[in-house]
mmCIF file of C-alpha atoms in Angstrom:
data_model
loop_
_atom_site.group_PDB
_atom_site.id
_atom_site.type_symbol
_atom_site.label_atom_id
_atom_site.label_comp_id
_atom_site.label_asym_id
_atom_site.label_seq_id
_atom_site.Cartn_x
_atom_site.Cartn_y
_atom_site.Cartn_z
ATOM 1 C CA UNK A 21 -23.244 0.955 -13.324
ATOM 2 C CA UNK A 22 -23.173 4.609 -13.834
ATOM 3 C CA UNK A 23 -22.437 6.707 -10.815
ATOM 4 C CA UNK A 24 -25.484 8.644 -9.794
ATOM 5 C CA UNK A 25 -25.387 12.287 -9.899
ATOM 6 C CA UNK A 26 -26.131 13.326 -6.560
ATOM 7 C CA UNK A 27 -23.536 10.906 -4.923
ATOM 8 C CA UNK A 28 -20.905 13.650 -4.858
ATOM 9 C CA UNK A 29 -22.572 15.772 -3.134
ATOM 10 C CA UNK A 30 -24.148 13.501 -0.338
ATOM 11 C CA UNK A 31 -20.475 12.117 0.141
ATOM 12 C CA UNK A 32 -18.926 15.350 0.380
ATOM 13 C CA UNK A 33 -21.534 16.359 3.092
ATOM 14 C CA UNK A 34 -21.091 13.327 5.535
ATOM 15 C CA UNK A 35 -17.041 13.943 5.046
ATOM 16 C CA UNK A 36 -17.500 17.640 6.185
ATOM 17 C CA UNK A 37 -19.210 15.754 9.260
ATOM 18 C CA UNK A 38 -16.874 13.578 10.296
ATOM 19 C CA UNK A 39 -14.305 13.674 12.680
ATOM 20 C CA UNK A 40 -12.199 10.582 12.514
ATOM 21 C CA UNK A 41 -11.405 9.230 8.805
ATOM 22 C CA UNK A 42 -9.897 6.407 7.842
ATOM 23 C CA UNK A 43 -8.487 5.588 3.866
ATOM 24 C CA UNK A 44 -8.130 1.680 3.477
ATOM 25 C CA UNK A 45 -6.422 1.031 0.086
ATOM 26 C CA UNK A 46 -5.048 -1.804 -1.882
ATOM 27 C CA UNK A 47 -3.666 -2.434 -5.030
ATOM 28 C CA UNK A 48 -6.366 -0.882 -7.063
ATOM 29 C CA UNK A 49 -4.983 2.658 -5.789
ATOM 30 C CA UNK A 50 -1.647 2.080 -8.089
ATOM 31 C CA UNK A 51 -2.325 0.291 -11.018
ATOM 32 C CA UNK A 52 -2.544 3.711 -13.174
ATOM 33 C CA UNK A 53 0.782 4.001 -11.650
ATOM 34 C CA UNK A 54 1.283 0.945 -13.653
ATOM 35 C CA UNK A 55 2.518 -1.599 -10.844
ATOM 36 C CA UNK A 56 0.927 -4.796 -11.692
ATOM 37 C CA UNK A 57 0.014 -7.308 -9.381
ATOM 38 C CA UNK A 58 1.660 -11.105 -9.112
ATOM 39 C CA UNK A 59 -2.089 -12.534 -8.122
ATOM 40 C CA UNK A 60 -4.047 -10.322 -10.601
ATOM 41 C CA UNK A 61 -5.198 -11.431 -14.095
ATOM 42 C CA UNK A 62 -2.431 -11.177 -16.389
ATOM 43 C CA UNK A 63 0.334 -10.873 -13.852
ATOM 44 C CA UNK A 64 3.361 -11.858 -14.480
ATOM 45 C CA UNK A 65 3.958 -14.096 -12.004
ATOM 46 C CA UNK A 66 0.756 -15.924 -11.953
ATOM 47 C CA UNK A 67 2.076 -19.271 -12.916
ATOM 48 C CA UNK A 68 3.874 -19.739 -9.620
ATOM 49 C CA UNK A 69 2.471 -20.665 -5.668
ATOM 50 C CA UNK A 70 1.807 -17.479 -4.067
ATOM 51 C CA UNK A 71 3.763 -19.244 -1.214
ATOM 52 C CA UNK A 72 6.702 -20.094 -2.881
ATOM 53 C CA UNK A 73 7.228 -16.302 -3.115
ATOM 54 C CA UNK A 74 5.652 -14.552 -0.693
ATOM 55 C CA UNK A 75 6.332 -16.712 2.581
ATOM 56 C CA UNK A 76 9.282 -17.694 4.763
ATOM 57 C CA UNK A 77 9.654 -20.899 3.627
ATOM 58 C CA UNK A 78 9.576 -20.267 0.086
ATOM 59 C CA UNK A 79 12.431 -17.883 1.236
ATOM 60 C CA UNK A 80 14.043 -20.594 2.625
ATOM 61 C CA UNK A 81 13.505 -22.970 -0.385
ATOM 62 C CA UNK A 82 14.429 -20.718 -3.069
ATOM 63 C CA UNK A 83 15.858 -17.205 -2.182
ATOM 64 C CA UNK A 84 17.058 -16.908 -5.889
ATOM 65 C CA UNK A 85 13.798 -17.051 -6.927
ATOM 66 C CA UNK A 86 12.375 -14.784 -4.568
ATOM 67 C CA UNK A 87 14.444 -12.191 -4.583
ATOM 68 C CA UNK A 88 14.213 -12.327 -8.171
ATOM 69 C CA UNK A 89 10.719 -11.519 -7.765
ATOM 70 C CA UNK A 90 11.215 -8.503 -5.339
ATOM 71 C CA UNK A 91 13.679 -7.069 -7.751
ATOM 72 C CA UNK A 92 11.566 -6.929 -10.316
ATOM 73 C CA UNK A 93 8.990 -5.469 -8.316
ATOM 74 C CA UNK A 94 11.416 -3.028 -6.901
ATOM 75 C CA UNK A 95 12.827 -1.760 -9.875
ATOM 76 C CA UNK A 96 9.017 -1.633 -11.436
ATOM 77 C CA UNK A 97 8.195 0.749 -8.247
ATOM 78 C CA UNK A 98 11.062 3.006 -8.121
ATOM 79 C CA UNK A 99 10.398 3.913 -12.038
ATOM 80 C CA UNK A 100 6.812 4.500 -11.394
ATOM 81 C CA UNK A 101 5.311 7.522 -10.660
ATOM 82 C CA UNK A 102 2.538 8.167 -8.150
ATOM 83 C CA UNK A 103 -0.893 8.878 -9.992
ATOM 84 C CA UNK A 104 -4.108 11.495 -9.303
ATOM 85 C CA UNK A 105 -5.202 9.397 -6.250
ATOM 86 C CA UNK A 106 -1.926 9.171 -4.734
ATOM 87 C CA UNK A 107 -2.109 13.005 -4.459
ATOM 88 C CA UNK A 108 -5.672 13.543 -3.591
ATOM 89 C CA UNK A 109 -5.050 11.643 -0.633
ATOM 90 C CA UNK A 110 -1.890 12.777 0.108
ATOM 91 C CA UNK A 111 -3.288 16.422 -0.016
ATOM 92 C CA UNK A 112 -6.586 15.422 2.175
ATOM 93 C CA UNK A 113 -3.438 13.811 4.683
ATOM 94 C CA UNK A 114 -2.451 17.511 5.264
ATOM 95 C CA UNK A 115 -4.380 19.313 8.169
ATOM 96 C CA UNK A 116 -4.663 22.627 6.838
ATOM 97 C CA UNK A 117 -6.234 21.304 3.679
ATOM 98 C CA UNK A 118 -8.421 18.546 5.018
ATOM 99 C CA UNK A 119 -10.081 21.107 7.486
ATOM 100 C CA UNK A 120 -11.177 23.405 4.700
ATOM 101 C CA UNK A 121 -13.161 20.112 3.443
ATOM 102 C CA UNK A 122 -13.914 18.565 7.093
ATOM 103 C CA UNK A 123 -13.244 20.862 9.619
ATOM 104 C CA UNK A 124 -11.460 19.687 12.716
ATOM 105 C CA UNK A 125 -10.991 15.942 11.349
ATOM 106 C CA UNK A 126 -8.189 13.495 11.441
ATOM 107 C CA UNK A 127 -7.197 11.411 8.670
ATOM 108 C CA UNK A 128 -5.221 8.814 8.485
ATOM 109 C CA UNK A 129 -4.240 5.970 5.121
ATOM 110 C CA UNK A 130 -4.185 2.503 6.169
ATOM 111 C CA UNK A 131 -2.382 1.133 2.906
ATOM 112 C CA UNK A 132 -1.550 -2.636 2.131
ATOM 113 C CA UNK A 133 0.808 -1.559 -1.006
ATOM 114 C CA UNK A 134 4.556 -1.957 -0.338
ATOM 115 C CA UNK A 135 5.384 0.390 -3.570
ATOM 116 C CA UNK A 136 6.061 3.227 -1.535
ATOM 117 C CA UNK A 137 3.783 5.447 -3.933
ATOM 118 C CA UNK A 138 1.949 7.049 -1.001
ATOM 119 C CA UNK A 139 4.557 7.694 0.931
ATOM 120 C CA UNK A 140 6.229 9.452 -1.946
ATOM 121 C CA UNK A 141 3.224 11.643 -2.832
ATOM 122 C CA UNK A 142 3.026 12.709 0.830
ATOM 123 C CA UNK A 143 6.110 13.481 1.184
ATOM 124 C CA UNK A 144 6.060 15.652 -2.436
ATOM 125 C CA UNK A 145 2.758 17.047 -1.089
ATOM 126 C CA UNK A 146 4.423 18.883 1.877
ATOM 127 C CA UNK A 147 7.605 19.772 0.440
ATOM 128 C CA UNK A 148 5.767 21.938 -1.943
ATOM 129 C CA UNK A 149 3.769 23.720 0.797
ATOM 130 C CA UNK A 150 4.871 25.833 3.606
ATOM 131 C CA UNK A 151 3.371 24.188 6.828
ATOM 132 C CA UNK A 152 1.665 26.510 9.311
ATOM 133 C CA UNK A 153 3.212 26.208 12.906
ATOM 134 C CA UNK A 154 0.080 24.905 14.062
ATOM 135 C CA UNK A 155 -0.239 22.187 11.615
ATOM 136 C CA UNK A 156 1.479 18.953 13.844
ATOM 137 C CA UNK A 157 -0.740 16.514 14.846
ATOM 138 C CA UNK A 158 -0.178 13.285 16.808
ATOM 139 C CA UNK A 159 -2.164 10.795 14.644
ATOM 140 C CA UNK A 160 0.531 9.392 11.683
ATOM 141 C CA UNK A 161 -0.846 10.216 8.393
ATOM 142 C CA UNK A 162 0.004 7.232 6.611
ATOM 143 C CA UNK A 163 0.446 3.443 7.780
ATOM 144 C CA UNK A 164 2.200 0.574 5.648
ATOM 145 C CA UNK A 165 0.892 -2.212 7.432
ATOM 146 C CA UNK A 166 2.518 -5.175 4.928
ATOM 147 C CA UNK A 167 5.626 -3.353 4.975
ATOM 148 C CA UNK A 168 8.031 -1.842 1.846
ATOM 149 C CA UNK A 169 9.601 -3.278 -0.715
ATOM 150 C CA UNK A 170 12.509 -1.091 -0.308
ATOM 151 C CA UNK A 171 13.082 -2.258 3.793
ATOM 152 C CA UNK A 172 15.483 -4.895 3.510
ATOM 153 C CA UNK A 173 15.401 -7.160 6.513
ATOM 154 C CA UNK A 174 18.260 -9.475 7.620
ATOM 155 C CA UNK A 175 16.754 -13.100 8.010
ATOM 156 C CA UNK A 176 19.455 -14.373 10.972
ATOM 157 C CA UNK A 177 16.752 -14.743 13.779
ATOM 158 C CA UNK A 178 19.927 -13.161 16.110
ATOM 159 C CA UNK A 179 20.404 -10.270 14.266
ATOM 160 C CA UNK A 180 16.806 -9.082 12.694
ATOM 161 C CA UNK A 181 18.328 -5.876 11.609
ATOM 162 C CA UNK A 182 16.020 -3.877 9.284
ATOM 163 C CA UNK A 183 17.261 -0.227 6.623
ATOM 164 C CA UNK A 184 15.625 1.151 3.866
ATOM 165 C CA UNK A 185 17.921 0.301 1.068
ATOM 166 C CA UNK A 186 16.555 2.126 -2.662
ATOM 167 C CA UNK A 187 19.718 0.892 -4.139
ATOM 168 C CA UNK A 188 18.739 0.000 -7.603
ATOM 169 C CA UNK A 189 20.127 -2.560 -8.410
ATOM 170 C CA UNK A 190 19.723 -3.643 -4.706
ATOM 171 C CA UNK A 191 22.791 -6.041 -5.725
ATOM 172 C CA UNK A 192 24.849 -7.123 -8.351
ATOM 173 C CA UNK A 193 23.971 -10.734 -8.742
ATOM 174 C CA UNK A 194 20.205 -9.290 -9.349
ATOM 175 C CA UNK A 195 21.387 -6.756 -12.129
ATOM 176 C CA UNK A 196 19.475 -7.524 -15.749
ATOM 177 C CA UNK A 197 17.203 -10.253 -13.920
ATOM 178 C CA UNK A 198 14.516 -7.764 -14.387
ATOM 179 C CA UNK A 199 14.524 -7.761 -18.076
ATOM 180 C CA UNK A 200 14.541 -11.596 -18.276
ATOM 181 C CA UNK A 201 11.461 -11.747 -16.394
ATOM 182 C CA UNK A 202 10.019 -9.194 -19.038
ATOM 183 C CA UNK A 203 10.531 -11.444 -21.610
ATOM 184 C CA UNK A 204 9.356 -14.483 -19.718
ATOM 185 C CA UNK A 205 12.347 -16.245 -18.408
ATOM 186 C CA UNK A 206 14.128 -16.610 -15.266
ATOM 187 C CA UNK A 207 17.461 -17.627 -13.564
ATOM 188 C CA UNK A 208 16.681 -19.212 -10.676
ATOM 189 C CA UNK A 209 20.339 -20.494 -10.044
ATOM 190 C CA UNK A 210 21.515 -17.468 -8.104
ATOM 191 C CA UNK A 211 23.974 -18.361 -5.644
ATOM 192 C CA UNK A 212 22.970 -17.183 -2.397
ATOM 193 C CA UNK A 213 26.563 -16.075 -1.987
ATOM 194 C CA UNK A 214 25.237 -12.682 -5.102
ATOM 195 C CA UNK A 215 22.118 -12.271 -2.986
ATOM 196 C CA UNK A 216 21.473 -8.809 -0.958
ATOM 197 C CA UNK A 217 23.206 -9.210 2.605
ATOM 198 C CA UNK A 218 22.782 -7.798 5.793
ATOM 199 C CA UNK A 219 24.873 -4.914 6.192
ATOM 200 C CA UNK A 220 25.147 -5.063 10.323
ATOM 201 C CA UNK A 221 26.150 -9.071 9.993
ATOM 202 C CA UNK A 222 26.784 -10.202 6.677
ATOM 203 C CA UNK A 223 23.782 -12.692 6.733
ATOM 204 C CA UNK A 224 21.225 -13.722 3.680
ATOM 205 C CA UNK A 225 19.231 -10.419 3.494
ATOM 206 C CA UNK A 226 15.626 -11.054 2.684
ATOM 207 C CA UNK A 227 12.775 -8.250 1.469
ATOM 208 C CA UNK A 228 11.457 -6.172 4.333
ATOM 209 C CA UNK A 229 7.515 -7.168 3.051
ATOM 210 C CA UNK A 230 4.941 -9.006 5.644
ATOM 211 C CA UNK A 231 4.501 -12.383 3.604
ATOM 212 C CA UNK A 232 1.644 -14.882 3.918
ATOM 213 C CA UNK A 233 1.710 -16.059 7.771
ATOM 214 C CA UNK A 234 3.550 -13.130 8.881
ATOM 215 C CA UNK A 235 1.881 -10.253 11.410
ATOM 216 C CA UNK A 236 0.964 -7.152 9.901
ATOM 217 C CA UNK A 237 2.609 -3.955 11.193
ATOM 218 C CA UNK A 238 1.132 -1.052 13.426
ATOM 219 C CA UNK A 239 -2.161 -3.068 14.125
ATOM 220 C CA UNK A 240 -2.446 -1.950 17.418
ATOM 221 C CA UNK A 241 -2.432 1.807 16.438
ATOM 222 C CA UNK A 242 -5.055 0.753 13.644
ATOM 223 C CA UNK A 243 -7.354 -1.500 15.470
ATOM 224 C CA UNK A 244 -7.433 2.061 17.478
ATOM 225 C CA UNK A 245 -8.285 4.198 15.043
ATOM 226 C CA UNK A 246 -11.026 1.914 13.982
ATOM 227 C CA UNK A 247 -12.403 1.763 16.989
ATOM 228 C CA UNK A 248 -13.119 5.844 16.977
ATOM 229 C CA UNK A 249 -13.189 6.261 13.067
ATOM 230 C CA UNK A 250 -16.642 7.350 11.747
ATOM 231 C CA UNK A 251 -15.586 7.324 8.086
ATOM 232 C CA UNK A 252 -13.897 4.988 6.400
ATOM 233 C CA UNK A 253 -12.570 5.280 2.579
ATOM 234 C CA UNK A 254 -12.064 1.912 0.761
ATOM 235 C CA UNK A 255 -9.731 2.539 -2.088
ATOM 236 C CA UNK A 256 -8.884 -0.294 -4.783
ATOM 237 C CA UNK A 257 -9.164 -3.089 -2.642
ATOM 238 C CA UNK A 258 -11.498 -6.189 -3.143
ATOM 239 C CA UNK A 259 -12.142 -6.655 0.690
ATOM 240 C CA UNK A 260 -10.727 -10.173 0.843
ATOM 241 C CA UNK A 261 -7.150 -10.010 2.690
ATOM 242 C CA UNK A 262 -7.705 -9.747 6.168
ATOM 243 C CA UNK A 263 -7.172 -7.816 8.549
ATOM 244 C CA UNK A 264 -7.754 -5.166 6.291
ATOM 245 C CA UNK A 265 -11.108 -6.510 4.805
ATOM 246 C CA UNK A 266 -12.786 -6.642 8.235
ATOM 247 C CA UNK A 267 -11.523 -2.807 9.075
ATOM 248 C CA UNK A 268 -14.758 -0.873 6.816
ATOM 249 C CA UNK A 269 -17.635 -3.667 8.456
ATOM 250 C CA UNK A 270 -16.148 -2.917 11.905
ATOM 251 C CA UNK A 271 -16.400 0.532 11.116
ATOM 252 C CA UNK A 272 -19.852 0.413 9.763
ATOM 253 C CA UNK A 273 -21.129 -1.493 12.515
ATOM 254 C CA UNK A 274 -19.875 1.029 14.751
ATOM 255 C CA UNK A 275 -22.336 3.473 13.122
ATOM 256 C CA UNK A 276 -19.875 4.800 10.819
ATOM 257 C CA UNK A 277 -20.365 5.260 6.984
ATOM 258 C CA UNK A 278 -18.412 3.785 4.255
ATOM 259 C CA UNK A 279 -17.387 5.156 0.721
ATOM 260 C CA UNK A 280 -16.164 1.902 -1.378
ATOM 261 C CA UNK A 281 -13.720 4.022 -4.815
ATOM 262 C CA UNK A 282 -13.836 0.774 -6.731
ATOM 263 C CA UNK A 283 -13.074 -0.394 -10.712
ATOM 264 C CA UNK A 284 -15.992 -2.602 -10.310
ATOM 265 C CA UNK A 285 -17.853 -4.715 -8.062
ATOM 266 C CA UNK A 286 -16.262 -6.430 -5.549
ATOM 267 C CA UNK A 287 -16.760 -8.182 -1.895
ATOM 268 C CA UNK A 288 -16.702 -4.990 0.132
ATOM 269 C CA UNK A 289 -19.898 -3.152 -1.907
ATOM 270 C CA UNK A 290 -22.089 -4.458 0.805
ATOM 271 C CA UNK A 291 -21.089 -2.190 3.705
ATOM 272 C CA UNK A 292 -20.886 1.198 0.995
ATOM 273 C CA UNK A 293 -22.918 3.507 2.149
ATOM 274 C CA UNK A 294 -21.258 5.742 -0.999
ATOM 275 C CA UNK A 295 -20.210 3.477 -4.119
ATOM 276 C CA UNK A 296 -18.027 5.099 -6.913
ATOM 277 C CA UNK A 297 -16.922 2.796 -9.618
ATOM 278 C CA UNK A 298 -14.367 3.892 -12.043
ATOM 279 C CA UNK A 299 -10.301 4.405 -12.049
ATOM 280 C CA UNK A 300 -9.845 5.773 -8.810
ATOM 281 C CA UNK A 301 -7.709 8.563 -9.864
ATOM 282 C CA UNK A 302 -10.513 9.392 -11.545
ATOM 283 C CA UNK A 303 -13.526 9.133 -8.919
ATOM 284 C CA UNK A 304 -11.548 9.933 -5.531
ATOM 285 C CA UNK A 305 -9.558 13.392 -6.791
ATOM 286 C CA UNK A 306 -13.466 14.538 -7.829
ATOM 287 C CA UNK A 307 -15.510 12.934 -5.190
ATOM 288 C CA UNK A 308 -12.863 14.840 -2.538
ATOM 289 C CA UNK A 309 -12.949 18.311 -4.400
ATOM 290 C CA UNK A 310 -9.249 17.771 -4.858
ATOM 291 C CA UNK A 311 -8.449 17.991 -8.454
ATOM 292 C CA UNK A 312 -5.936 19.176 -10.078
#
């Protein structure tokens, strides 16, 4: 489905309109970046139970196994490198630029990755700018509602200590375990003993991620901001994990529009009011008037 020609432009027109904007973005937002996913076609991790890796009782089962996992995905993140759509948005996140595009707007990226990518683009984005004085703004520009990969969280239900630990490797029992799951074998006879530990108690660390059964962070400050927003930006997501997937129908019920920056069809298409199919750090640099 080729992207119409006048799309741009009618996009770009209702964003220079709107006052409270919203970015929802999944996975689809860093695979140029080249982090794969574990439930995607091809992943690499697709022949085991999402829940016997991404839940607290797989934890509790097997945290060899899962914190084999989270290294690999760790060390796959920290040697990635944020990609065209990363920036865009991170340069739309700054005041002083979005308002040149939609005047007087907030902004703020709701993102369900854990890789850290948009934080890091952000953060790259306004070190390499001088910020005007007038520039602060009480909204936060970027939320990581599942959490990071590089929080590690101590699982001792008396101690629930949380630090951002970019250690790599995170621990030495973990070192190489990264390149046997790259050539398709594992060690799953870790002793807990090698695992990453709490630094405040000395208890079995676990990843600082929201797994399957687990309460996504901030939702009070988003189910606020979806309540007002009058734009919402869906960004390589298929619309099927909730709470996220209900956050652009709320929105467009609320009499809000909704741009869906796809790589091809998927669940959320029927609330797009503006459709752009393609790589995203293709469509969403050009569709903002961001590129670079």
């Amino acid at each position: 489905m080729a992207t119409p020609p006048t799309i741009i432009p009618a996009f770009q027109a209702t964003l220079g309109s709107s006052s409270h904007i919203l970015a929802i973005a999944g996975a689809g937002l860093s695979a140029a970046s080249g982090i794969p996913t574990f439930r995607g076609h091809g992943g690499m991790w697709r022949k085991y139970d999402a829940m016997s890796l991404a839940t607290p009782e797989g934890f509790h089962e097997n945290p060899s196994l899962v914190w084999q996992f989270y290294h690999y995905r760790r060390e796959t993140a920290l040697k990635a490198r944020f990609n065209a759509a990363h920036a865009a948005i991170a340069s739309f996140s700054l005041p002083w630029i979005r308002h040149t595009l939609a005047p007087g707007s907030t902004f703020t990226l709701i993102t369900q990755n854990v890789d850290g990518l948009s934080a890091r683009a952000l953060e790259t984005a306004e070190a390499s700018m001088t910020i005007p004085e007038s520039s602060t703004e009480d909204q936060p520009r970027i939320l990581e509602m599942h959490g990071r990969l590089f929080d590690v969280l101590c699982s001792s239900g008396s101690c629930q200590h949380v630090e951002y630990n970019a250690t790599s490797p995170i621990c030495e029992g973990l070192d190489g375990t990264e390149e046997m799951v790259s050539g398709g074998t594992l060690d799953p006879d870790i002793p807990v003993e090698s695992l990453p530990r709490c630094s405040k108690c000395g208890s079995l660390a676990r990843p600082g991620v929201v797994w399957f059964g687990e309460m996504p962070q901030h939702l009070d400050t988003i189910d606020q901001l979806v309540k007002r927003a009058d734009l919402c930006i869906v960004i390589g997501t298929s619309s099927t994990v909730y709470p996220a997937a209900g956050y652009a129908r709320k929105i467009k019920r609320n009499g809000g529009k909704v741009a869906v920056f796809n790589l091809e069809r998927s669940e959320g298409d029927e609330a797009a009011d503006y459709l752009f199919l393609g790589p995203c750090e293709d469509t969403l640099p050009r569709a903002l008037g961001l590129e670079t």
